Coordinates of C-alpha atoms and ligand atoms in Angstrom, one line a residue:
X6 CA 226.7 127.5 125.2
X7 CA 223.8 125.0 125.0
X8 CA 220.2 125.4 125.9
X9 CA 217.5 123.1 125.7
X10 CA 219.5 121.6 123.0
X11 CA 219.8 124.6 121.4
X12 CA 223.6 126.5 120.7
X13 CA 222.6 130.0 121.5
X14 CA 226.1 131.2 122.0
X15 CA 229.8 130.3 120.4
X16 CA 232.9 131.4 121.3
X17 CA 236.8 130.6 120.3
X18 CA 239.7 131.5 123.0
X19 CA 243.5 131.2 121.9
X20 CA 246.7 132.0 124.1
X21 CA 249.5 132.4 122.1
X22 CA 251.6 133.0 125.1
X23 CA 251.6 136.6 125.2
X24 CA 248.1 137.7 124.3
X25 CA 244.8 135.8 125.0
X26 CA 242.5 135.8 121.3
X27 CA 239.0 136.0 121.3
X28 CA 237.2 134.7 117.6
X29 CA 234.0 134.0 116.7
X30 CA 232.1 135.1 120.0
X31 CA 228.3 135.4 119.0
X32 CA 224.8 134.8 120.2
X33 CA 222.0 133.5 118.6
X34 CA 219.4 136.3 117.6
X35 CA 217.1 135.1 119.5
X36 CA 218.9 135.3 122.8
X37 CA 220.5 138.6 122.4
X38 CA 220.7 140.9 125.7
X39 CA 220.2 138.1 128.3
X40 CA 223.9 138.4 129.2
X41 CA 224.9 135.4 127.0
X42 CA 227.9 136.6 125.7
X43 CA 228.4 138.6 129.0
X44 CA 229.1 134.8 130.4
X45 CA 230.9 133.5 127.9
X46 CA 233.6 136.5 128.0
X47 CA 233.7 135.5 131.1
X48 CA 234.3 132.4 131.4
X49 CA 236.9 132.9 128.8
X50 CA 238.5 135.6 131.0
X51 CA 238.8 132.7 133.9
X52 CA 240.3 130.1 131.4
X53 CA 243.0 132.3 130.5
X54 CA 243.6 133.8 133.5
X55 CA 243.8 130.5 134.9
X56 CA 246.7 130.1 132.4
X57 CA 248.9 132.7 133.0
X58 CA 247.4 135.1 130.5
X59 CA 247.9 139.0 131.5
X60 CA 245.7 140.3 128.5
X61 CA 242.9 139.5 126.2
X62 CA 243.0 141.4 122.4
X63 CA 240.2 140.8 119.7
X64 CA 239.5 142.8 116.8
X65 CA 236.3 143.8 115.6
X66 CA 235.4 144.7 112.2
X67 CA 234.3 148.6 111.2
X68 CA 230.9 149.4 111.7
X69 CA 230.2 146.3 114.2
X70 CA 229.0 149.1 116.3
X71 CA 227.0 146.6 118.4
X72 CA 229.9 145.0 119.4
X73 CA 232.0 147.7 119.6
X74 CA 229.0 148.4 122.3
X75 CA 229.0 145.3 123.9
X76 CA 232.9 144.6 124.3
X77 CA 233.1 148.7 126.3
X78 CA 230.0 147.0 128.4
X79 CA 232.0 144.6 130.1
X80 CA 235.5 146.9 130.3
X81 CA 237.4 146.6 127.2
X82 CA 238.3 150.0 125.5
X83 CA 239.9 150.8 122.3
X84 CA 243.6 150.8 121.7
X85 CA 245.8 152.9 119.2
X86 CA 246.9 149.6 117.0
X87 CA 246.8 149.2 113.4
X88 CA 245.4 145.7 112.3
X89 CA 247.5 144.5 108.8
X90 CA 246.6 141.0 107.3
X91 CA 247.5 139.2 104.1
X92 CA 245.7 136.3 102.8
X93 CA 247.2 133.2 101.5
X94 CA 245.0 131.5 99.7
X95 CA 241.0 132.6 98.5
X96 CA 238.2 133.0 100.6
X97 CA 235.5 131.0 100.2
X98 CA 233.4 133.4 97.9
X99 CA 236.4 133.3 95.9
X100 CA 236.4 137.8 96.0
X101 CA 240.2 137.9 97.1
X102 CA 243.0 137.6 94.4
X103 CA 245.9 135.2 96.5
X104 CA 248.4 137.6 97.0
X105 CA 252.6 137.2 97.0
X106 CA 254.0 139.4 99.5
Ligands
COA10 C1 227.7 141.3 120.1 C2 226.9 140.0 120.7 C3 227.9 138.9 120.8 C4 226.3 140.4 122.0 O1 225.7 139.2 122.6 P1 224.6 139.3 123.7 O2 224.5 138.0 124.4 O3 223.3 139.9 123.2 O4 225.2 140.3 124.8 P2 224.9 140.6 126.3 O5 223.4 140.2 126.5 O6 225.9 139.9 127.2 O7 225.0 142.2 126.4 C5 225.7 142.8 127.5 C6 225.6 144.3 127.3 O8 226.3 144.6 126.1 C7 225.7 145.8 125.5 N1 225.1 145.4 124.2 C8 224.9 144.1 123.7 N2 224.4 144.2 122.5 C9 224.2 145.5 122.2 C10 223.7 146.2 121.0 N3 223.2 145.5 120.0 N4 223.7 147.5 121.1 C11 224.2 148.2 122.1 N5 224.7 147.6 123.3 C12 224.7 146.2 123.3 C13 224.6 146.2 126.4 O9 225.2 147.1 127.4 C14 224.3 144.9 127.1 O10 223.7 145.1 128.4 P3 222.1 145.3 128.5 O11 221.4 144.3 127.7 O12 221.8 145.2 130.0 O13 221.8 146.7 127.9 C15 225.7 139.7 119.7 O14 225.0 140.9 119.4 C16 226.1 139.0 118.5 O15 226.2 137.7 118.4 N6 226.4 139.7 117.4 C17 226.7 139.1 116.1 C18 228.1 138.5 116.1 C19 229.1 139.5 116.4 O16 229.2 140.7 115.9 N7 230.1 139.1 117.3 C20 231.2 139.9 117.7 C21 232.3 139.7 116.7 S1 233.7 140.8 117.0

């Protein structure tokens, strides 16, 4: 989302076919609670939708209670999943050993 030529808000959508993703939403500190990412879920929400899409997931990291806050504002609620990964190759810190499965 632009602004006076300014990005204050980013967001990724994906639709696997199943699922609709959401990555990456944020919004610029110095735009925070003027329904920014309100309107980007949104519009997000319309663009899958539009495709077919029955339900959105996202995951959240622990302690991100902000966002935690934000996503119950506009209607999502927690669900009983566990959320395994495995990473293929280092991050960019290079903290992660590249692990064989
Ligand atoms: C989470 C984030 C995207 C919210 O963006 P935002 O544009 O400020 O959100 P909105 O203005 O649309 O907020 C809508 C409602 O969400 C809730 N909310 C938003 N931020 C909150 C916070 N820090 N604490 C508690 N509730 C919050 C409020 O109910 C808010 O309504 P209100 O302002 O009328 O009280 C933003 O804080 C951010 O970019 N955080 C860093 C990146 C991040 O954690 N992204 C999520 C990754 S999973």
């Amino acid at each position: 989302m632009v602004e006076d030529d300014d990005i204050i808000g980013s967001i990724m959508v994906g639709y696997d076919g199943h699922r609709g993703w959401v990555n990456y939403l944020a919004c610029h500190t110095l735009h925070r609670r003027r329904g920014v990412a309100t309107s980007l879920m949104t519009e997000a929400s319309k663009i899958l939708a539009a495709r077919g899409c029955p339900k959105i997931n996202l995951q959240v990291r622990a302690g991100n209670d902000a966002a935690v806050k934000f996503y119950e504002s506009i209607g999502y609620v927690a669900e009983e999943v566990s959320s395994l990964g495995l990473r293929l190759v280092d991050d960019q810190f290079g903290q992660q050993e590249v692990t064989s499965p």
